Short mmCIF file of C-alpha atoms (C1' of nucleotides) in Angstrom, two decimals:
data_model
loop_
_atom_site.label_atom_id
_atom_site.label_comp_id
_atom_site.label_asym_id
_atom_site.label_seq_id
_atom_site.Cartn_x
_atom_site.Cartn_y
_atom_site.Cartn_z
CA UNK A 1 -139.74 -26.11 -16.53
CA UNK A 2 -139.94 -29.64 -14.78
CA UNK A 3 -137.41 -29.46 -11.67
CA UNK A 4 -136.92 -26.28 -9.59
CA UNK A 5 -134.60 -25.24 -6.80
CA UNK A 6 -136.15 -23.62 -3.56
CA UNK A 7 -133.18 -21.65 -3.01
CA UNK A 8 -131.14 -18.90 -4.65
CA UNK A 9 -130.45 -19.91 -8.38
CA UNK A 10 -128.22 -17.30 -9.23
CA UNK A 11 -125.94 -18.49 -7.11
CA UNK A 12 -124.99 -21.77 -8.56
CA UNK A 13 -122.67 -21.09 -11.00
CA UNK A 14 -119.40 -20.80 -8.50
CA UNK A 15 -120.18 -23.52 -6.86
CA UNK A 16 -121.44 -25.76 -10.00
CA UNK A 17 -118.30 -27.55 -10.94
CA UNK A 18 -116.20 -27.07 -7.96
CA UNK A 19 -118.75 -28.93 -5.83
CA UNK A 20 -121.32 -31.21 -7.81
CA UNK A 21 -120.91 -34.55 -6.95
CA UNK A 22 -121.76 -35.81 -10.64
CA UNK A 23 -118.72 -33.70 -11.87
CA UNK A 24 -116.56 -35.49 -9.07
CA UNK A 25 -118.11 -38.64 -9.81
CA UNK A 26 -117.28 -38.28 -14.02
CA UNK A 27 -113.95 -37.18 -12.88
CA UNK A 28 -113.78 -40.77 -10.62
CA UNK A 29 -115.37 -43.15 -12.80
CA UNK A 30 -116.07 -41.50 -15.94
CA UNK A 31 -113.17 -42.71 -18.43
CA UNK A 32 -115.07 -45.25 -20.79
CA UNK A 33 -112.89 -47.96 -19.85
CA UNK A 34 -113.22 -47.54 -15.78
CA UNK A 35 -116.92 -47.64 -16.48
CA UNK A 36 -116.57 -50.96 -18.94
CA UNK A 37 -114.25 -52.79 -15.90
CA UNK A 38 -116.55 -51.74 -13.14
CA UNK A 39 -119.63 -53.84 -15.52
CA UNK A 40 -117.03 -56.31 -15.55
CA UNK A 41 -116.76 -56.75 -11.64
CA UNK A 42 -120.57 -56.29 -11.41
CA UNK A 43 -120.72 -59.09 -13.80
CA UNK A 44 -118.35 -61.36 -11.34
CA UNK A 45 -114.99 -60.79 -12.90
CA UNK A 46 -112.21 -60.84 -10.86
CA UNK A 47 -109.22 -61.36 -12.63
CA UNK A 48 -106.78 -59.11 -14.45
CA UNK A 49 -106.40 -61.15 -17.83
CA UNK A 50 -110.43 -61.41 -17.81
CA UNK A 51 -111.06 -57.59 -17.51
CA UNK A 52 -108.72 -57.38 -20.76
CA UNK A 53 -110.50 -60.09 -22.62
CA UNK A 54 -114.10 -58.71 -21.89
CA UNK A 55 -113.47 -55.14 -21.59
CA UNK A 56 -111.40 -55.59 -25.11
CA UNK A 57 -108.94 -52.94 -23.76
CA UNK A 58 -105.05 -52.71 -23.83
CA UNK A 59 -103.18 -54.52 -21.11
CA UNK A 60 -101.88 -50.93 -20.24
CA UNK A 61 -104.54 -49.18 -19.97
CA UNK A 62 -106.67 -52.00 -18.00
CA UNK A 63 -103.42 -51.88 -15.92
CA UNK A 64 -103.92 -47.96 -15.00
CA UNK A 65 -107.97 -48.03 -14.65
CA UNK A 66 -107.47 -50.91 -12.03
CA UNK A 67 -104.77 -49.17 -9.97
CA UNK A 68 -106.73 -46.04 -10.09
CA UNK A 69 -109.87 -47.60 -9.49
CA UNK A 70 -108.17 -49.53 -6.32
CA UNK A 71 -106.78 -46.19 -5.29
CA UNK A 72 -110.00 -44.95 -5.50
CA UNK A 73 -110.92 -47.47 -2.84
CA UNK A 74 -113.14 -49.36 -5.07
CA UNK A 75 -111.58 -52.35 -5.60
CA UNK A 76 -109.30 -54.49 -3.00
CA UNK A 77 -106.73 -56.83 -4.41
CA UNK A 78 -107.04 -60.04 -3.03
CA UNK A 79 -104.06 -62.84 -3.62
CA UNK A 80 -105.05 -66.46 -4.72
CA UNK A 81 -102.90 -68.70 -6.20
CA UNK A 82 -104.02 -71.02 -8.66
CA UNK A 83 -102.66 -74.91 -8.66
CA UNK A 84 -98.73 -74.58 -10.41
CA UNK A 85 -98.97 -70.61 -10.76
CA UNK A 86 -97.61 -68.15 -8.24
CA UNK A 87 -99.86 -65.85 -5.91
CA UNK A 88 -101.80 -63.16 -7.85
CA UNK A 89 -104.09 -60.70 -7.21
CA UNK A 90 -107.91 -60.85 -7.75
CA UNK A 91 -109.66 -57.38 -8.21
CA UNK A 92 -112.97 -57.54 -5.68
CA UNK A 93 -115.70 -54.89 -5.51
CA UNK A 94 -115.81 -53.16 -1.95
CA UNK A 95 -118.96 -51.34 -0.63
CA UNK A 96 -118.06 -47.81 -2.18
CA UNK A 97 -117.49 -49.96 -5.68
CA UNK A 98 -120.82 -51.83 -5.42
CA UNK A 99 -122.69 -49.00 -4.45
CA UNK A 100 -122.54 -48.06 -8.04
CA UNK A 101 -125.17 -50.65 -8.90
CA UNK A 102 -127.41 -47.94 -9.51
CA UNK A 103 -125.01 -45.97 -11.97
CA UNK A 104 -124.07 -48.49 -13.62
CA UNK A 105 -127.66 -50.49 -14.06
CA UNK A 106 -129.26 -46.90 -15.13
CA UNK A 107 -127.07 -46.55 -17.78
CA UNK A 108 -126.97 -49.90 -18.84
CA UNK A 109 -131.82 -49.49 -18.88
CA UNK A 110 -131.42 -46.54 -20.71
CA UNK A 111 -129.54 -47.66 -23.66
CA UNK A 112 -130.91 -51.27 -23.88
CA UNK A 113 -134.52 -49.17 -23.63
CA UNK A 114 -132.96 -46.36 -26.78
CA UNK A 115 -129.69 -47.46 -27.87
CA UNK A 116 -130.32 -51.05 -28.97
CA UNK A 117 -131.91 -52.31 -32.18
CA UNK A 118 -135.41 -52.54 -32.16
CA UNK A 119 -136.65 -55.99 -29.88
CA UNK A 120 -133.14 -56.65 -28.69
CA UNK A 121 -132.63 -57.43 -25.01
CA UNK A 122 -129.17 -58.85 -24.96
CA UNK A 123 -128.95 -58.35 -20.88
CA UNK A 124 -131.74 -59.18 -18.70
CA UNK A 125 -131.64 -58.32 -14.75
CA UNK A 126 -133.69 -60.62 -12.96
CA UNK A 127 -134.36 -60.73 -9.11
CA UNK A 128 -133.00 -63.89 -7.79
CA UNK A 129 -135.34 -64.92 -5.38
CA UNK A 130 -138.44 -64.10 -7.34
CA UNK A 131 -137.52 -63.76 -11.14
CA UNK A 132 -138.86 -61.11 -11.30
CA UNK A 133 -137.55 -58.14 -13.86
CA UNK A 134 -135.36 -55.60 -11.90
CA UNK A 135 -135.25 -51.87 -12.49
CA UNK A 136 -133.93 -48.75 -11.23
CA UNK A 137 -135.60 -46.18 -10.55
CA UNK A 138 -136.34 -42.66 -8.25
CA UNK A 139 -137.77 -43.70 -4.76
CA UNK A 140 -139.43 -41.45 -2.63
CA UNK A 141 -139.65 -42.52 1.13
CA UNK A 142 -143.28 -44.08 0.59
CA UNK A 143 -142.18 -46.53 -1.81
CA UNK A 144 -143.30 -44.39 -5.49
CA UNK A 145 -141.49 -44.43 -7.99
CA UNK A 146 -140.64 -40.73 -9.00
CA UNK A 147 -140.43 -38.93 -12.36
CA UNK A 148 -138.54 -35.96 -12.58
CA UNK A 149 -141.48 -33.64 -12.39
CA UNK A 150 -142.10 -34.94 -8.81
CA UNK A 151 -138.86 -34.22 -7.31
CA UNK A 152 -137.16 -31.01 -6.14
CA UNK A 153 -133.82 -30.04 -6.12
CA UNK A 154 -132.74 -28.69 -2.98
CA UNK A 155 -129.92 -26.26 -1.90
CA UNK A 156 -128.59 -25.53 1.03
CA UNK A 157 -128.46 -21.89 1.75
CA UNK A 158 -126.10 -21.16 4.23
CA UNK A 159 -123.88 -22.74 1.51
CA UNK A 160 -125.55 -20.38 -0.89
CA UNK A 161 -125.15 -17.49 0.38
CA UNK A 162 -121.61 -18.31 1.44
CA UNK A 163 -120.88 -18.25 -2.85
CA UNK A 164 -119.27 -15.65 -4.43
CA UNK A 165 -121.66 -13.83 -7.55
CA UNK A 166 -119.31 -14.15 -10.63
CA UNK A 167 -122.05 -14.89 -12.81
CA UNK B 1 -118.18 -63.88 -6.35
CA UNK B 2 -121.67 -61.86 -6.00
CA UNK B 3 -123.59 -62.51 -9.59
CA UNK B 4 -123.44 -64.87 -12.26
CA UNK B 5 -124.95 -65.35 -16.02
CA UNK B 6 -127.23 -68.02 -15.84
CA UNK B 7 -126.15 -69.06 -19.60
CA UNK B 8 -122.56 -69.29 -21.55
CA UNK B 9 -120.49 -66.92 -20.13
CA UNK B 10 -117.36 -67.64 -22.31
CA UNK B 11 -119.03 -66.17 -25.23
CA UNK B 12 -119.47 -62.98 -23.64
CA UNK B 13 -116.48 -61.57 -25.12
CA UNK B 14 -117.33 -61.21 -28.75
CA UNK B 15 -120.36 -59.76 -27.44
CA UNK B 16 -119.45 -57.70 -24.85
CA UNK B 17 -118.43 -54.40 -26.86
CA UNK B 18 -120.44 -54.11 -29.71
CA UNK B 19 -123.77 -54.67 -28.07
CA UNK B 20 -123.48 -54.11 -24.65
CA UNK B 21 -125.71 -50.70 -23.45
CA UNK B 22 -123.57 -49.39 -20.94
CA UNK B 23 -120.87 -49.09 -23.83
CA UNK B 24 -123.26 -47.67 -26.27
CA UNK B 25 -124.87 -45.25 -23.64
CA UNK B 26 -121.13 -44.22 -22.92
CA UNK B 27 -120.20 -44.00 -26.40
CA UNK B 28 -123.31 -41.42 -26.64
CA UNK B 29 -123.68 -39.12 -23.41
CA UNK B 30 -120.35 -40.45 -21.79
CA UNK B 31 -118.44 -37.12 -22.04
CA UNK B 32 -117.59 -34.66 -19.39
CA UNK B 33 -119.17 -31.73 -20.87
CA UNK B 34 -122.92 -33.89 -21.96
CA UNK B 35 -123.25 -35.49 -18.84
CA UNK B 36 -123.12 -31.77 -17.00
CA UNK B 37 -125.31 -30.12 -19.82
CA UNK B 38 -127.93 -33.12 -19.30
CA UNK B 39 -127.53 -32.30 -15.29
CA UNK B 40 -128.45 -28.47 -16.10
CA UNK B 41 -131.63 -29.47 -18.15
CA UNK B 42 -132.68 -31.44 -14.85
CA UNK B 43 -132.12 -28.36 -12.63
CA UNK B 44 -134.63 -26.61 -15.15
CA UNK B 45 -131.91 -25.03 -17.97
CA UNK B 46 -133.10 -24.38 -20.92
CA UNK B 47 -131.15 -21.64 -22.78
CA UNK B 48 -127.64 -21.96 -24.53
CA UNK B 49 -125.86 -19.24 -22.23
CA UNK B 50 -127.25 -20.68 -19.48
CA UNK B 51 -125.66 -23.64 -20.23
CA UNK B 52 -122.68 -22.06 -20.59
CA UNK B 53 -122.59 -20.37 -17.80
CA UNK B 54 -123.62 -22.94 -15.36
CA UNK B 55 -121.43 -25.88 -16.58
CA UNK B 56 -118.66 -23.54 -17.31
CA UNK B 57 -118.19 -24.68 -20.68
CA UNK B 58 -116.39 -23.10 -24.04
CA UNK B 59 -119.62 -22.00 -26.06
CA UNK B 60 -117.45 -24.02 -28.64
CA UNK B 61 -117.89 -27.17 -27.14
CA UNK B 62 -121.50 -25.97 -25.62
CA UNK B 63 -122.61 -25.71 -28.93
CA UNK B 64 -120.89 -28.93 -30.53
CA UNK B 65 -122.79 -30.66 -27.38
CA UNK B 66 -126.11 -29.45 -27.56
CA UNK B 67 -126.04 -30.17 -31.05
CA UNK B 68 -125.25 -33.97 -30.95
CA UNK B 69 -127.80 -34.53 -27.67
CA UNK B 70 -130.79 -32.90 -29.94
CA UNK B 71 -129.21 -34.96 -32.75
CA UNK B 72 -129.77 -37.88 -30.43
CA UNK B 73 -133.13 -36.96 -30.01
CA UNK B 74 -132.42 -36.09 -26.24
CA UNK B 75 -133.36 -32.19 -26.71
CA UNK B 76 -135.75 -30.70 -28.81
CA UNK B 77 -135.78 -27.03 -29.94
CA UNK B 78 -138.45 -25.04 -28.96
CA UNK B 79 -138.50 -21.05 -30.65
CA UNK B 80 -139.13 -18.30 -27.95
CA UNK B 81 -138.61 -14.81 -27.60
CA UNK B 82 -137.55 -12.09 -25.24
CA UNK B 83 -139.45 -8.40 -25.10
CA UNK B 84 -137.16 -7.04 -28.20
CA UNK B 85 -135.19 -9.62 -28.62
CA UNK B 86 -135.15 -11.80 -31.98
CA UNK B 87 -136.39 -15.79 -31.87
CA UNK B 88 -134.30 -17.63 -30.50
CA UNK B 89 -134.03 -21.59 -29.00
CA UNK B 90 -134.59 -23.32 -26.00
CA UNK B 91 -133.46 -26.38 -25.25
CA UNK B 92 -135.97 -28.66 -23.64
CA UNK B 93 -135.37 -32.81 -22.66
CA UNK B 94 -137.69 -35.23 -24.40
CA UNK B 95 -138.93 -38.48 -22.87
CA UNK B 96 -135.94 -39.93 -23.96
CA UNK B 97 -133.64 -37.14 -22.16
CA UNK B 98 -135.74 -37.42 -18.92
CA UNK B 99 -135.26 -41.05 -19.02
CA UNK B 100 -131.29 -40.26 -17.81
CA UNK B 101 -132.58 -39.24 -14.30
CA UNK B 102 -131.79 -42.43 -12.93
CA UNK B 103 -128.59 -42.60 -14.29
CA UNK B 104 -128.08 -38.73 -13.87
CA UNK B 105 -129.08 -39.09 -10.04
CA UNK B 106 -127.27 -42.16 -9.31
CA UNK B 107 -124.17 -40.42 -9.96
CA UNK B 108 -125.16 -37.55 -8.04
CA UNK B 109 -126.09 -39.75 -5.03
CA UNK B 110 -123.25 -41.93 -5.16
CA UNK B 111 -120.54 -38.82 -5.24
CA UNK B 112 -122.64 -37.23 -2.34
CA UNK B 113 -122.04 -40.49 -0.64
CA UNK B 114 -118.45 -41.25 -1.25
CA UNK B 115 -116.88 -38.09 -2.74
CA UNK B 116 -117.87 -35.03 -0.71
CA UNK B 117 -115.87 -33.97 2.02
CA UNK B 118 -117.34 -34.98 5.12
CA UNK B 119 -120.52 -33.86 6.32
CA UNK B 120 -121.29 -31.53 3.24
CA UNK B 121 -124.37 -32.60 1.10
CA UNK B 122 -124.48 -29.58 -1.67
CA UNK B 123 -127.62 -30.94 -2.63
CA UNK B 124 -130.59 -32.94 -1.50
CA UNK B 125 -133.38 -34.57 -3.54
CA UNK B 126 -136.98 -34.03 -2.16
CA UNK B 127 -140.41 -35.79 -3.32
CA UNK B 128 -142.14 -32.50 -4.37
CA UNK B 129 -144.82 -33.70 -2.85
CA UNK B 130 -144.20 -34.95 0.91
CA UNK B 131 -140.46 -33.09 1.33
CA UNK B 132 -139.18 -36.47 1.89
CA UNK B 133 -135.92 -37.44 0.12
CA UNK B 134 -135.68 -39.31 -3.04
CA UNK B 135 -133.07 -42.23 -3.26
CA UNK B 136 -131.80 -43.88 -6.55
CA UNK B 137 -132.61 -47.83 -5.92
CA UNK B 138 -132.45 -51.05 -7.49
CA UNK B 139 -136.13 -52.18 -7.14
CA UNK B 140 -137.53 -56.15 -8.07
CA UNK B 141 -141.34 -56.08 -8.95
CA UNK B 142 -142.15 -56.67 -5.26
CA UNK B 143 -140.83 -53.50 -4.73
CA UNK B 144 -137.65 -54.48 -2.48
CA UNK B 145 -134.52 -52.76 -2.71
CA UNK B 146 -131.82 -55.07 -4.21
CA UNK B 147 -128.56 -55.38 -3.72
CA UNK B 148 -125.74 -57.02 -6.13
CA UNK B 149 -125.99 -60.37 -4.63
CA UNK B 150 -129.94 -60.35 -5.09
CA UNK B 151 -129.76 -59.88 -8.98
CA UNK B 152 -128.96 -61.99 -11.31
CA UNK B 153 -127.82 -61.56 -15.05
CA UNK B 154 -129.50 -63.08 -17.67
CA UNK B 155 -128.31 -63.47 -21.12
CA UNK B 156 -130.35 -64.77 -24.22
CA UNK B 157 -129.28 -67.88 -25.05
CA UNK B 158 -129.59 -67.70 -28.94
CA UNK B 159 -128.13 -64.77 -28.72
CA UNK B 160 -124.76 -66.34 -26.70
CA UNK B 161 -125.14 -69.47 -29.12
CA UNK B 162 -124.69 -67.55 -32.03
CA UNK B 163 -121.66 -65.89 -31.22
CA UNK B 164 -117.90 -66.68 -31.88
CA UNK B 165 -115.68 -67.32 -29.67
CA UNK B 166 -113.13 -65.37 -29.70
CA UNK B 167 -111.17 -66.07 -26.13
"C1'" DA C 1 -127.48 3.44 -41.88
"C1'" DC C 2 -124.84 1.94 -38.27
"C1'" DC C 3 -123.82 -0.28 -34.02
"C1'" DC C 4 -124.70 -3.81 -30.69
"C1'" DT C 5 -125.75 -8.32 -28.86
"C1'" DG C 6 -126.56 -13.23 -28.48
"C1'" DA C 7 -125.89 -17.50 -30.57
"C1'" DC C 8 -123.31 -19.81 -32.68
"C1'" DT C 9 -119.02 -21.40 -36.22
"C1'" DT C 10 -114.30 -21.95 -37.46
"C1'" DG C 11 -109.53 -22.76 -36.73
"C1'" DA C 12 -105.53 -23.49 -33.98
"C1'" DT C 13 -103.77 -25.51 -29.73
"C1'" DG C 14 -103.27 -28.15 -25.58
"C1'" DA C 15 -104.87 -32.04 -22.43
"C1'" DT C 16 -106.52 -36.58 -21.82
"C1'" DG C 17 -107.70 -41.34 -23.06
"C1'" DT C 18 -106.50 -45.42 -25.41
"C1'" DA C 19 -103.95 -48.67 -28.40
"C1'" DG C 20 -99.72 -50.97 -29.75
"C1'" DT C 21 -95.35 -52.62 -29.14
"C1'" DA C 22 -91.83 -53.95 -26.44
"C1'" DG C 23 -89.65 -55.09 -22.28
"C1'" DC C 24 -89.38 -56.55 -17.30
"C1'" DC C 25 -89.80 -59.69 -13.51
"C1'" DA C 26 -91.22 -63.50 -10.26
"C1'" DG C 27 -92.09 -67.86 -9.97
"C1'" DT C 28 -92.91 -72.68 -12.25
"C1'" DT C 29 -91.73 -76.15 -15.32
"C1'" DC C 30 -88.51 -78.65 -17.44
"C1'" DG D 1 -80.43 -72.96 -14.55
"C1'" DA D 2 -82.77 -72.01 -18.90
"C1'" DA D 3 -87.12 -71.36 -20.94
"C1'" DC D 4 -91.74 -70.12 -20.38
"C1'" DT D 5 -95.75 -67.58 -18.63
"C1'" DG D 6 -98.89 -64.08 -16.71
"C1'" DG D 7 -99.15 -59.68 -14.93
"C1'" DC D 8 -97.60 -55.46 -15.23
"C1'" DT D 9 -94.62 -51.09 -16.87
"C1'" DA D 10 -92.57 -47.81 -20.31
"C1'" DC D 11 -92.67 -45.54 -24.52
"C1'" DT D 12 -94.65 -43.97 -28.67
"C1'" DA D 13 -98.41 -42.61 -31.50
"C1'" DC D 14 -102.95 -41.26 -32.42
"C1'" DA D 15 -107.84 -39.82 -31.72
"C1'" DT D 16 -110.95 -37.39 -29.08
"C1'" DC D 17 -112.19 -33.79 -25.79
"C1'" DA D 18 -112.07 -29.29 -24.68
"C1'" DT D 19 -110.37 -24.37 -24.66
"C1'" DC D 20 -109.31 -19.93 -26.52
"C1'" DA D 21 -109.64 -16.40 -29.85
"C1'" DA D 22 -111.63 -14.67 -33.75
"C1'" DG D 23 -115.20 -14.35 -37.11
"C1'" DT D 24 -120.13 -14.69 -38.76
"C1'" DC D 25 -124.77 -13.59 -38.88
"C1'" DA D 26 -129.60 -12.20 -37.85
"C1'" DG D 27 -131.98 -9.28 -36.09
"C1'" DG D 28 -133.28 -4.91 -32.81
"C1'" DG D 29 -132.18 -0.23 -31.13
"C1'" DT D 30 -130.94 4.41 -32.04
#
DNA sequence: ACCCTGACTTGATGATGTAGTAGCCAGTTC
DNA sequence: GAACTGGCTACTACATCATCAAGTCAGGGT
C-alpha cells in the first residue's frame, strides 16, 4: 500500500462523501461540458457563440453550464459591444476559475501521455518566457517533485473522532 | 485575454472534440463514481467492499466501475487470501492509475480552497518525508510556478493545416 | 450435506446530462 | 416599423449514470 493516513481509518466512511472536497469539486465542475467550457476560457475564449462552436455543445446546454458556472463564481460577465451590435456579455475567468489550471492541465497530461495515439501531441504547453515545456506536478515545500509514495494523507482528528462509526 | 495559440486558431473547432485529452480523459474516468474509486486507491484501498463502503457506492455500479478502470489498464488484479477465506482480488493502481495524482489532487486542493466551509481543511497533504505540505503546481523546467498568463498553448501546425474548417 | 458469506451479476427504475427544435426578445439595419 | 440577428429560454426526447432488490456462484465452516 503506497499512501497511508496517520489518523483513524475507520472513521472515514461518514465523513467520505459528505466532506471530500473532490466529491464537491465533481459535483461543481464535473459535468463533461462545464469541464470542456472551462478549457475553452483557459484557452482565451470569451464569448458565448465561441464556447458553442468549440465546445460543439447545444446552445442550451452551453447556456446552463455558463450560468451555473458564473453562479459558481467562476466566471464574471463582462459587457462589450461590438461596432453595429448591441452590448453583450463576455464570459471572463476570475481567480477561483483560473485556479483550476492545475485540474484542468492534469487531466489534459494524462490523456495526451495515455489516451492519444501513439506520437501524437496535438497540445503543447510551453512557458512563455523561456519555452520551456510546462508540467504539473506534486510539490513539496523544497521544490521536489512528489510521487504518490512520498506523500501522506493527513486527517484531522478532532474531526475524526467527532464522526459517527456506521461502517 | 490571458493565453493564446501561437498557430491557427480558427481550425480548432474540427479538432477540438475528437482529439482533445481533456475530452478523452473525461470521456474515460470523468464519472462521479471512478473519479471517487480512483481517490480510494490513493488513500491505500484495495479491496471491492472497501470500495464500497468508503465511496458509498451500489456494489452494482462498484463493480461495473472497477471493471472498466482495470479494463483501462488503470487497476490490475492481484489474487490474495484471508486465514479461511477463498482467493479473492485486490485492486491495485498501475503506473498509469498513479499517474491521476495530479489530476486527482488538484481537485482535492482546489475544493479545499474554494468549496469547504470556512476554516475546515478535512485533509492535508504532507511530503512523507519532511511533514511539509504538498501543493499541486504548474511548474516550467526552471522550476517556477506558473500561472495562466505565463503559459502559452501551442498547437502543431500540420496538424491545424490539415484540418477542415468547419466554423 | 447444508448453510453462510463475499463478490459479484442481472434486471427494473429513477435521476441527471445533453441534444434538438422551436420560440422569444432587444437592438440594428434597412 | 418591418426584417434580421445573436443570445438565450422552454420543451421534448434520449442516453448515460446510478440505485435498489434479487439472484448467482465459489468456496469454507460445521
Amino acid at each position: 500500500m503506497h499512501t497511508s493516513f496517520e489518523g483513524e481509518l475507520g472513521d472515514r466512511s461518514a465523513w467520505a462523501l459528505e466532506h471530500c472536497s473532490i466529491a464537491m469539486t465533481m459535483d461543481a465542475i464535473g459535468q463533461r461540458s462545464s469541464i470542456l467550457i472551462l478549457r475553452e476560457a483557459f484557452y482565451g475564449i470569451t464569448r458565448f457563440d465561441d464556447f458553442v462552436r468549440f465546445t460543439q455543445g447545444s446552445e442550451a446546454n452551453v447556456a446552463v453550464r455558463l450560468k451555473h458556472l458564473t453562479g459558481l463564481g467562476l466566471f464574471t460577465k463582462h459587457p462589450y459591444q461590438d461596432h453595429g451590435k448591441r452590448t453583450r456579455y463576455e464570459y471572463v475567468l476570475t481567480d477561483k476559475g483560473s485556479d483550476l489550471l492545475p485540474a484542468l492541465f492534469a487531466l489534459l497530461q494524462w490523456g495526451d501521455n495515455y489516451l492519444q495515439p501513439e506520437g501524437t501531441r496535438p497540445l503543447r504547453l510551453e512557458e512563455r518566457a523561456t519555452g520551456e515545456p510546462v508540467r504539473i506536478v506534486a510539490r513539496g515545500a523544497s521544490g521536489t517533485d512528489l510521487s504518490l509514495n512520498d506523500i501522506a494523507i493527513i486527517m484531522d482528528s478532532n474531526r475524526a473522532s467527532a464522526l459517527t462509526k456506521n461502517v
